[in-house]
PDB file of C-alpha atoms in Angstrom:
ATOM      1  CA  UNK A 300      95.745 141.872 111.270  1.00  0.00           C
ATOM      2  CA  UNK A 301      92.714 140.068 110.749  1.00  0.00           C
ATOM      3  CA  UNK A 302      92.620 137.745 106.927  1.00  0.00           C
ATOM      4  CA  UNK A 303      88.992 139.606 106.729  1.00  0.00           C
ATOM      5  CA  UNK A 304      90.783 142.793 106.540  1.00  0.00           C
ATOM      6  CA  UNK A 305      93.350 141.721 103.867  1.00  0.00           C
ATOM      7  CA  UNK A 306      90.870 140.212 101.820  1.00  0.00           C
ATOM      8  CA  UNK A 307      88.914 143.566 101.601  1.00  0.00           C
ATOM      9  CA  UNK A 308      91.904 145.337 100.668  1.00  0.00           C
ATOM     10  CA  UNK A 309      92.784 142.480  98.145  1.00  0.00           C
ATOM     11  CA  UNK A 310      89.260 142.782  96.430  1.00  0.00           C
ATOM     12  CA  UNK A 311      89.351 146.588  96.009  1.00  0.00           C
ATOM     13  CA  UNK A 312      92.722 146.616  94.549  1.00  0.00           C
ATOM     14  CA  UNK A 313      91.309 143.587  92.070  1.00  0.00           C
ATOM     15  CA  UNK A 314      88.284 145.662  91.268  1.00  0.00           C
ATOM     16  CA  UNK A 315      89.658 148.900  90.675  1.00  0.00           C
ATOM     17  CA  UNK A 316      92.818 147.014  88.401  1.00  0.00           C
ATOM     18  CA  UNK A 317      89.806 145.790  85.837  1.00  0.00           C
ATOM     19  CA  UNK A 318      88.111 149.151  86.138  1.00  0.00           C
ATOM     20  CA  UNK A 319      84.832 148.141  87.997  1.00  0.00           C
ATOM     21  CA  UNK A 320      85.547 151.122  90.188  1.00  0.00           C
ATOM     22  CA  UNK A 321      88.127 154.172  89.736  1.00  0.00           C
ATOM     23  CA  UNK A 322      89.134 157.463  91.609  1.00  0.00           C
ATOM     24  CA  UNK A 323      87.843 157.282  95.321  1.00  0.00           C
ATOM     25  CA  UNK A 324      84.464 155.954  94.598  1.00  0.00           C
ATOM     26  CA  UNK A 325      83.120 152.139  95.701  1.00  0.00           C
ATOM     27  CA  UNK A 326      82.861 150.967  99.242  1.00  0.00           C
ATOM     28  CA  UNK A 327      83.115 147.474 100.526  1.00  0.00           C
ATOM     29  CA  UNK A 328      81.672 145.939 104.109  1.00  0.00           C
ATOM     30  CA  UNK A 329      81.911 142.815 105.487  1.00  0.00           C
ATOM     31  CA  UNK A 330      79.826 142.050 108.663  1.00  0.00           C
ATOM     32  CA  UNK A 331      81.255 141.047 111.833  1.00  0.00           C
ATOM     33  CA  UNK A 332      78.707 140.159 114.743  1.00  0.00           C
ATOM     34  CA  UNK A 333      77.022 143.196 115.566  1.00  0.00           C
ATOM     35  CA  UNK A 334      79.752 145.503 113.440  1.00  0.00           C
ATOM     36  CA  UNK A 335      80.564 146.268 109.696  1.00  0.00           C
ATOM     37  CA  UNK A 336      84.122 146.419 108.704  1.00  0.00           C
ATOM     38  CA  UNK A 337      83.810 149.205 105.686  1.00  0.00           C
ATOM     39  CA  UNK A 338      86.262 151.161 103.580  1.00  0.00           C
ATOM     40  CA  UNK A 339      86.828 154.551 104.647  1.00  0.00           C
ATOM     41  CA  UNK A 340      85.614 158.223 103.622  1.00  0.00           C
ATOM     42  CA  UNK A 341      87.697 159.197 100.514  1.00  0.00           C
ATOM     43  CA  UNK A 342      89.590 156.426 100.359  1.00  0.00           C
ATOM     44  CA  UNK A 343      90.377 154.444  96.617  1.00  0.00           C
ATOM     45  CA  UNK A 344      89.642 150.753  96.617  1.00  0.00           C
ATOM     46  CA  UNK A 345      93.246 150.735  94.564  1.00  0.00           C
ATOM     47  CA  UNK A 346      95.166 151.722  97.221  1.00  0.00           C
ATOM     48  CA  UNK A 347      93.486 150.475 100.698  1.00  0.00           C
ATOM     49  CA  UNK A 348      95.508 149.876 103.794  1.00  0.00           C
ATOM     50  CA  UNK A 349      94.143 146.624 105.145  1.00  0.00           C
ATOM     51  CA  UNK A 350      94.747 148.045 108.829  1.00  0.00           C
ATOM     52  CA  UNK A 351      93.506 151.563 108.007  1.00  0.00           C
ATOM     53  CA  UNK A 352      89.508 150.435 107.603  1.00  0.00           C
ATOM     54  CA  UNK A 353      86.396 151.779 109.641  1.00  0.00           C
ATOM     55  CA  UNK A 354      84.129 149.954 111.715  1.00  0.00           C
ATOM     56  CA  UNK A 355      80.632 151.030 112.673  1.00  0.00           C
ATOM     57  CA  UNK A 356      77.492 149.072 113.824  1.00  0.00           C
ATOM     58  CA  UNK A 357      74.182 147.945 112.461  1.00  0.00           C
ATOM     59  CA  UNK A 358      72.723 151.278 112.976  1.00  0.00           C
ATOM     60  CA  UNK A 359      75.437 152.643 110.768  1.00  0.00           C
ATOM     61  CA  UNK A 360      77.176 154.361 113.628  1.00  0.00           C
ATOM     62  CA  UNK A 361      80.710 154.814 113.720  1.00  0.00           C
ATOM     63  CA  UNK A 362      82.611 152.762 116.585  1.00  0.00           C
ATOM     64  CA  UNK A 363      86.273 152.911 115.361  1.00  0.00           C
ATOM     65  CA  UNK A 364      88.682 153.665 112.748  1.00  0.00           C
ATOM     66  CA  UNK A 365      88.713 156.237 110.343  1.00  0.00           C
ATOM     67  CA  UNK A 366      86.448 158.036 109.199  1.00  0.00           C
ATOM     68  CA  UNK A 367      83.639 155.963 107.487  1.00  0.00           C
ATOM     69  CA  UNK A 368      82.344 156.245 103.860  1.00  0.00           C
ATOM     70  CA  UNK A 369      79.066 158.558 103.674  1.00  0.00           C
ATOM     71  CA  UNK A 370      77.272 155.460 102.149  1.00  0.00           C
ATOM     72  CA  UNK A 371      77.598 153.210 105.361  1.00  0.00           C
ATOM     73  CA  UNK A 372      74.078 154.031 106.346  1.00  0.00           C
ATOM     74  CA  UNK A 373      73.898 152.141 102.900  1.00  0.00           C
ATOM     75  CA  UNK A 374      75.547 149.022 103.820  1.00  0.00           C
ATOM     76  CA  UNK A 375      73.905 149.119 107.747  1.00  0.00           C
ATOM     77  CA  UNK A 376      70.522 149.101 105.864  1.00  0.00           C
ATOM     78  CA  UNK A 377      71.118 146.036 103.962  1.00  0.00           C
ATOM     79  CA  UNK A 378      73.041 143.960 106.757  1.00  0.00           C
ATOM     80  CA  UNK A 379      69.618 144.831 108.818  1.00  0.00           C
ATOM     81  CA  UNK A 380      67.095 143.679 106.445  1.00  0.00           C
ATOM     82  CA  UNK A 381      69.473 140.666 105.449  1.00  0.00           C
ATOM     83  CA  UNK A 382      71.016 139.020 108.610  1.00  0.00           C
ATOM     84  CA  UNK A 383      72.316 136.396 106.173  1.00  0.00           C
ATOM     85  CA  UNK A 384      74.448 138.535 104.507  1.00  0.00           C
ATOM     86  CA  UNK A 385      78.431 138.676 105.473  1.00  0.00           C
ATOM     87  CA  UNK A 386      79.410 141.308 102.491  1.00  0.00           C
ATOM     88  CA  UNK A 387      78.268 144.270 100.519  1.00  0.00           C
ATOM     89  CA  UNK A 388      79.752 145.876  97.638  1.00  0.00           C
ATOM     90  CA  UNK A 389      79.036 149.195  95.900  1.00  0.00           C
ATOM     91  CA  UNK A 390      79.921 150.518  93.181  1.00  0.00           C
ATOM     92  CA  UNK A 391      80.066 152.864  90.566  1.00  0.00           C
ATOM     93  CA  UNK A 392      81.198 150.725  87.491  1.00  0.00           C
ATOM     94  CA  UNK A 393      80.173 151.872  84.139  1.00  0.00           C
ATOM     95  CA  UNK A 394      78.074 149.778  82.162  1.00  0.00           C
ATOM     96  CA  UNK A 395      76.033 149.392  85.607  1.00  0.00           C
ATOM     97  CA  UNK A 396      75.769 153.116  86.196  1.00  0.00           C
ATOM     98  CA  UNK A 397      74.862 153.885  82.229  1.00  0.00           C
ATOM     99  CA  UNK A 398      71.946 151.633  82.318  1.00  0.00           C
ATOM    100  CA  UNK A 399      70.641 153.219  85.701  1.00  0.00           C
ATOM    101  CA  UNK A 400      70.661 156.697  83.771  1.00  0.00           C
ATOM    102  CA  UNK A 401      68.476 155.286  81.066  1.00  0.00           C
ATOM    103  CA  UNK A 402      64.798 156.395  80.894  1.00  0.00           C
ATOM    104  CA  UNK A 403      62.068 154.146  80.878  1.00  0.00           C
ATOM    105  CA  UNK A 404      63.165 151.357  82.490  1.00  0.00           C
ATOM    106  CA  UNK A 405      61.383 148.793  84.513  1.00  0.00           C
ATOM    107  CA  UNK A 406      61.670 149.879  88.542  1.00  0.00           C
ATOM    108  CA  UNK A 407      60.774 146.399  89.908  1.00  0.00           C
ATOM    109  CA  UNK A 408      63.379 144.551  87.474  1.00  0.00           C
ATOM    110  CA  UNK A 409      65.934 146.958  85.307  1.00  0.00           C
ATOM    111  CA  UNK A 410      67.411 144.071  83.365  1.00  0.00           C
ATOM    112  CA  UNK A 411      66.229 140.882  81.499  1.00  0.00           C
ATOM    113  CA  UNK A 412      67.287 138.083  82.162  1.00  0.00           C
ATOM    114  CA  UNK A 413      69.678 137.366  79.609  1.00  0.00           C
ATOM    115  CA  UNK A 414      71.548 134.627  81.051  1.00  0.00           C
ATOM    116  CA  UNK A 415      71.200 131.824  83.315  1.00  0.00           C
ATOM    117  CA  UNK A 416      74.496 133.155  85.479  1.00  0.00           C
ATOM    118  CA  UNK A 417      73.083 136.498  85.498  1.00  0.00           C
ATOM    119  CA  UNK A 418      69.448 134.653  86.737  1.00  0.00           C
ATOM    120  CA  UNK A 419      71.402 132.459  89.830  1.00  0.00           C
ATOM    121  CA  UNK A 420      73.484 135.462  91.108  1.00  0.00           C
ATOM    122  CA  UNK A 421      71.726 138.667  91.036  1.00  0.00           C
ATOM    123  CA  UNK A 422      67.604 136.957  90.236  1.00  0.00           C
ATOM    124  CA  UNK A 423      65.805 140.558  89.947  1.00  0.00           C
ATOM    125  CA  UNK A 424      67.134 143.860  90.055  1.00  0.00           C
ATOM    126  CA  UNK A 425      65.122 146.715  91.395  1.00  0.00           C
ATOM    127  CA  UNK A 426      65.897 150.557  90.295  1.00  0.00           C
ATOM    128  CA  UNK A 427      65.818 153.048  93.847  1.00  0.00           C
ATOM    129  CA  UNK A 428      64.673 156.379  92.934  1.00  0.00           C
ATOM    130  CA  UNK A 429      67.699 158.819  92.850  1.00  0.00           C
ATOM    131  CA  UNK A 430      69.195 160.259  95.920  1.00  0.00           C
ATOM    132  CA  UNK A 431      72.524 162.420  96.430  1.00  0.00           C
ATOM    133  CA  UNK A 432      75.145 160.268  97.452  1.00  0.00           C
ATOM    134  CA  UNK A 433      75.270 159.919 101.141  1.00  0.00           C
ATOM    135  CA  UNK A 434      71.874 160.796 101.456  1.00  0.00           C
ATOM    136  CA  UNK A 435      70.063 159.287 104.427  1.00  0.00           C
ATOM    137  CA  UNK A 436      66.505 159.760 103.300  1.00  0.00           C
ATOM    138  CA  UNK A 437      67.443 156.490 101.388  1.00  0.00           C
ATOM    139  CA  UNK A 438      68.096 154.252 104.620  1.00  0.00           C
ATOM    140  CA  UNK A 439      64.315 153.536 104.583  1.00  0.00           C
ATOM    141  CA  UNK A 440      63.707 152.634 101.100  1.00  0.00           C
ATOM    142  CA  UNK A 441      66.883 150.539 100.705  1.00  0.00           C
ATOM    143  CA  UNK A 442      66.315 148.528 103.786  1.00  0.00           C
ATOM    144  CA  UNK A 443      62.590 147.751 102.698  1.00  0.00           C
ATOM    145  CA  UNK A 444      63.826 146.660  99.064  1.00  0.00           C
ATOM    146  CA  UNK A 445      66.577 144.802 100.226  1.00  0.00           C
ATOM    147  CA  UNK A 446      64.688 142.561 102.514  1.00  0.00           C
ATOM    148  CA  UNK A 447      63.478 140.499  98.916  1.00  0.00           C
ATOM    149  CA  UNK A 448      66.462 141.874  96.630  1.00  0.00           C
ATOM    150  CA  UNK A 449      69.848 141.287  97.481  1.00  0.00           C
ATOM    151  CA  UNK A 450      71.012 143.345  94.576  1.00  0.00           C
ATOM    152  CA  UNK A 451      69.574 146.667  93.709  1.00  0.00           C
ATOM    153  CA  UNK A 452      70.467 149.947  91.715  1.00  0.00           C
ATOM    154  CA  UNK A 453      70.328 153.171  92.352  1.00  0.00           C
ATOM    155  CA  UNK A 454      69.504 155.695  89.836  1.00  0.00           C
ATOM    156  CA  UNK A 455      72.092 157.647  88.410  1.00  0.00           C
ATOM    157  CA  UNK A 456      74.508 156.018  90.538  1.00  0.00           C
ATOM    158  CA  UNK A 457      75.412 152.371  90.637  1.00  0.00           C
ATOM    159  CA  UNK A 458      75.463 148.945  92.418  1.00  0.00           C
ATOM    160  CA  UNK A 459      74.054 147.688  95.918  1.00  0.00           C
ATOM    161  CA  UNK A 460      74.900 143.983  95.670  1.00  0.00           C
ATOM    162  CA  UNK A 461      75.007 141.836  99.187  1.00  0.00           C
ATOM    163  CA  UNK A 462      75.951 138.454  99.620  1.00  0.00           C
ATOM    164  CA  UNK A 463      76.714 135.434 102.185  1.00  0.00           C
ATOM    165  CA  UNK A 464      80.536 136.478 101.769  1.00  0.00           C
ATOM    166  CA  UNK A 465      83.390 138.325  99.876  1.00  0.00           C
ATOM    167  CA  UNK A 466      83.222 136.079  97.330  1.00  0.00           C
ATOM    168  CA  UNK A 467      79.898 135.627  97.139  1.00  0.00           C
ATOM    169  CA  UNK A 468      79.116 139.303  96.732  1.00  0.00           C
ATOM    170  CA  UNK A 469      81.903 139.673  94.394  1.00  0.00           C
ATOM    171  CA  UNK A 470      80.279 137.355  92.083  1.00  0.00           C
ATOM    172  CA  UNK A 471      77.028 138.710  92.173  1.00  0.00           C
ATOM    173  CA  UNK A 472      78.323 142.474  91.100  1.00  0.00           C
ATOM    174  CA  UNK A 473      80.651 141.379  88.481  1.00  0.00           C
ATOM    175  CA  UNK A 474      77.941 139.528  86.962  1.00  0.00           C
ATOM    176  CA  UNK A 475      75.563 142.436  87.428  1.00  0.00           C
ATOM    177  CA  UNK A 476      78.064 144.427  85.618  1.00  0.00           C
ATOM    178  CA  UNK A 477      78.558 141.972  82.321  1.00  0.00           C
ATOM    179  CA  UNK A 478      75.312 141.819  82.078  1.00  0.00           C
ATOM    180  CA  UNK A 479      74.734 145.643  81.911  1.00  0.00           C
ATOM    181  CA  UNK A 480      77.534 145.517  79.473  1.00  0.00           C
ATOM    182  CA  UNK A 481      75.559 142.914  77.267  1.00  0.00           C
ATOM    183  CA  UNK A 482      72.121 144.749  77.605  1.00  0.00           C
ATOM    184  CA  UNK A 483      73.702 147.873  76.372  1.00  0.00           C
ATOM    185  CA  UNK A 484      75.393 145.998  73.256  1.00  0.00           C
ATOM    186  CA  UNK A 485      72.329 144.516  72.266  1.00  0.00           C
ATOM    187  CA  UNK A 486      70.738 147.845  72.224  1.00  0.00           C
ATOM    188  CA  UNK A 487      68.540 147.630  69.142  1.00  0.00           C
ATOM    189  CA  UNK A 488      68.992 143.743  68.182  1.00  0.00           C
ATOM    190  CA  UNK A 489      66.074 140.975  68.841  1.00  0.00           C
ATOM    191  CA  UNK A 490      67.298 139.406  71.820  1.00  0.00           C
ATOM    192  CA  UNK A 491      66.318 136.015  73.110  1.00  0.00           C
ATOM    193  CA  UNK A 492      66.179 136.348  77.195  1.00  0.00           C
ATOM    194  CA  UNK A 493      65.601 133.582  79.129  1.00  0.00           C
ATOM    195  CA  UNK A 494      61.625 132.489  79.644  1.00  0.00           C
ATOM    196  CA  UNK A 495      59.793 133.652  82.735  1.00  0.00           C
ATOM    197  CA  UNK A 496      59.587 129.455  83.156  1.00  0.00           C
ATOM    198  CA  UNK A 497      63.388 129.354  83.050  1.00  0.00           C
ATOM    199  CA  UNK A 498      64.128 132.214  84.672  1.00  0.00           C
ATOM    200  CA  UNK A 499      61.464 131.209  87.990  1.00  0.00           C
ATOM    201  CA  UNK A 500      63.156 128.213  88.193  1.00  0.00           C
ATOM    202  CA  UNK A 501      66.842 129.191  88.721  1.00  0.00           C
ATOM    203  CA  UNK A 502      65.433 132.329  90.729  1.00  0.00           C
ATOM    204  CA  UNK A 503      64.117 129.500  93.642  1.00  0.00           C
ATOM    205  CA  UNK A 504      67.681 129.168  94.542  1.00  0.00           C
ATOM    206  CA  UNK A 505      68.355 132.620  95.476  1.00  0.00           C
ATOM    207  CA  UNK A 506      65.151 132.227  97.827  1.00  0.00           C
TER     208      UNK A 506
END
């Protein structure tokens, strides 16, 4: 068994123990050449048998394995408009999914930039119009968006976050996540966000 495969199945049981995902929802990938290992159709991110995970192609087809998650034309999209990218994460973590359902926010950059962490692993965070999940009328919009944004949400949903790796990737949503969970505390106090000055110049390293 391949260490890719264990660390996959080491990751989802890590998220779902702090409760960034729960039930059967979340999918992980992690590209290899021309394929995408992913996490199965139904399956929780608790639980995942490291030898039990699907594997389709850039296109999003499925090559082998199980059945693959209905959100792996997700994941295809991003590894094609990203050929840097070795992981992708999605999920459906709370304080990340509340603030997608709010009204009014900003599509071209949901969150402020609040802190400098926040700035250097996710930069700016662009809202995708809701779709049902699985939906592959989204394909299109997702792979245009994610050729400048390696993190996105999606409306009344959750979490796209890519990165150069696992870890990398792993960063990037957790941090996406605390900082949803800050936004919504400060909900009615003066806050302080970084400068556009400040912010610009720790975005040029995500570039």
């Amino acid at each position: 068994m391949s260490d890719i495969r264990r660390q996959i199945a080491d990751l989802g049981a890590s998220l779902f123990a702090r409760r960034l995902t729960f039930g059967r929802t979340g999918n992980i990938s992690v590209r290899d050449g021309d394929h995408i290992l992913l996490t199965p159709t139904g399956a929780s991110l608790g639980t995942l048998d490291a030898a039990e995970l699907s594997v389709i192609d850039l296109d999003g087809a499925h090559v082998d394995g199980p059945k693959p998650s209905k959100e792996g034309f997700l994941h295809a999209a991003v590894y094609r408009a990203r050929p840097g990218a070795g992981a992708v994460i999605h999920l459906h973590s709370t304080y990340s999914v509340a603030v997608s359902c709010l009204a009014d926010l900003n599509p071209d950059d949901v969150l402020p930039p609040l802190t400098a962490y926040y700035v250097m692993r996710v930069g700016r965070l662009p809202l995708l119009p809701y779709h049902a999940p699985g939906d592959p009328t989204l394909r299109e919009t997702a792979e245009r968006i994610a050729r400048d944004h390696h993190a996105f949400l999606l409306a009344n949903h959750g979490p796209v976050v890519a990165g150069a790796d696992l870890a990398a990737a792993a960063d990037a949503v957790e941090e996406l996540e605390e900082t949803a969970r800050l936004f919504l505390l400060l909900d009615g106090h003066k806050t302080r966000p970084l400068t556009e000055e400040q912010a610009d110049r720790l975005r040029a390293g995500l570039r």
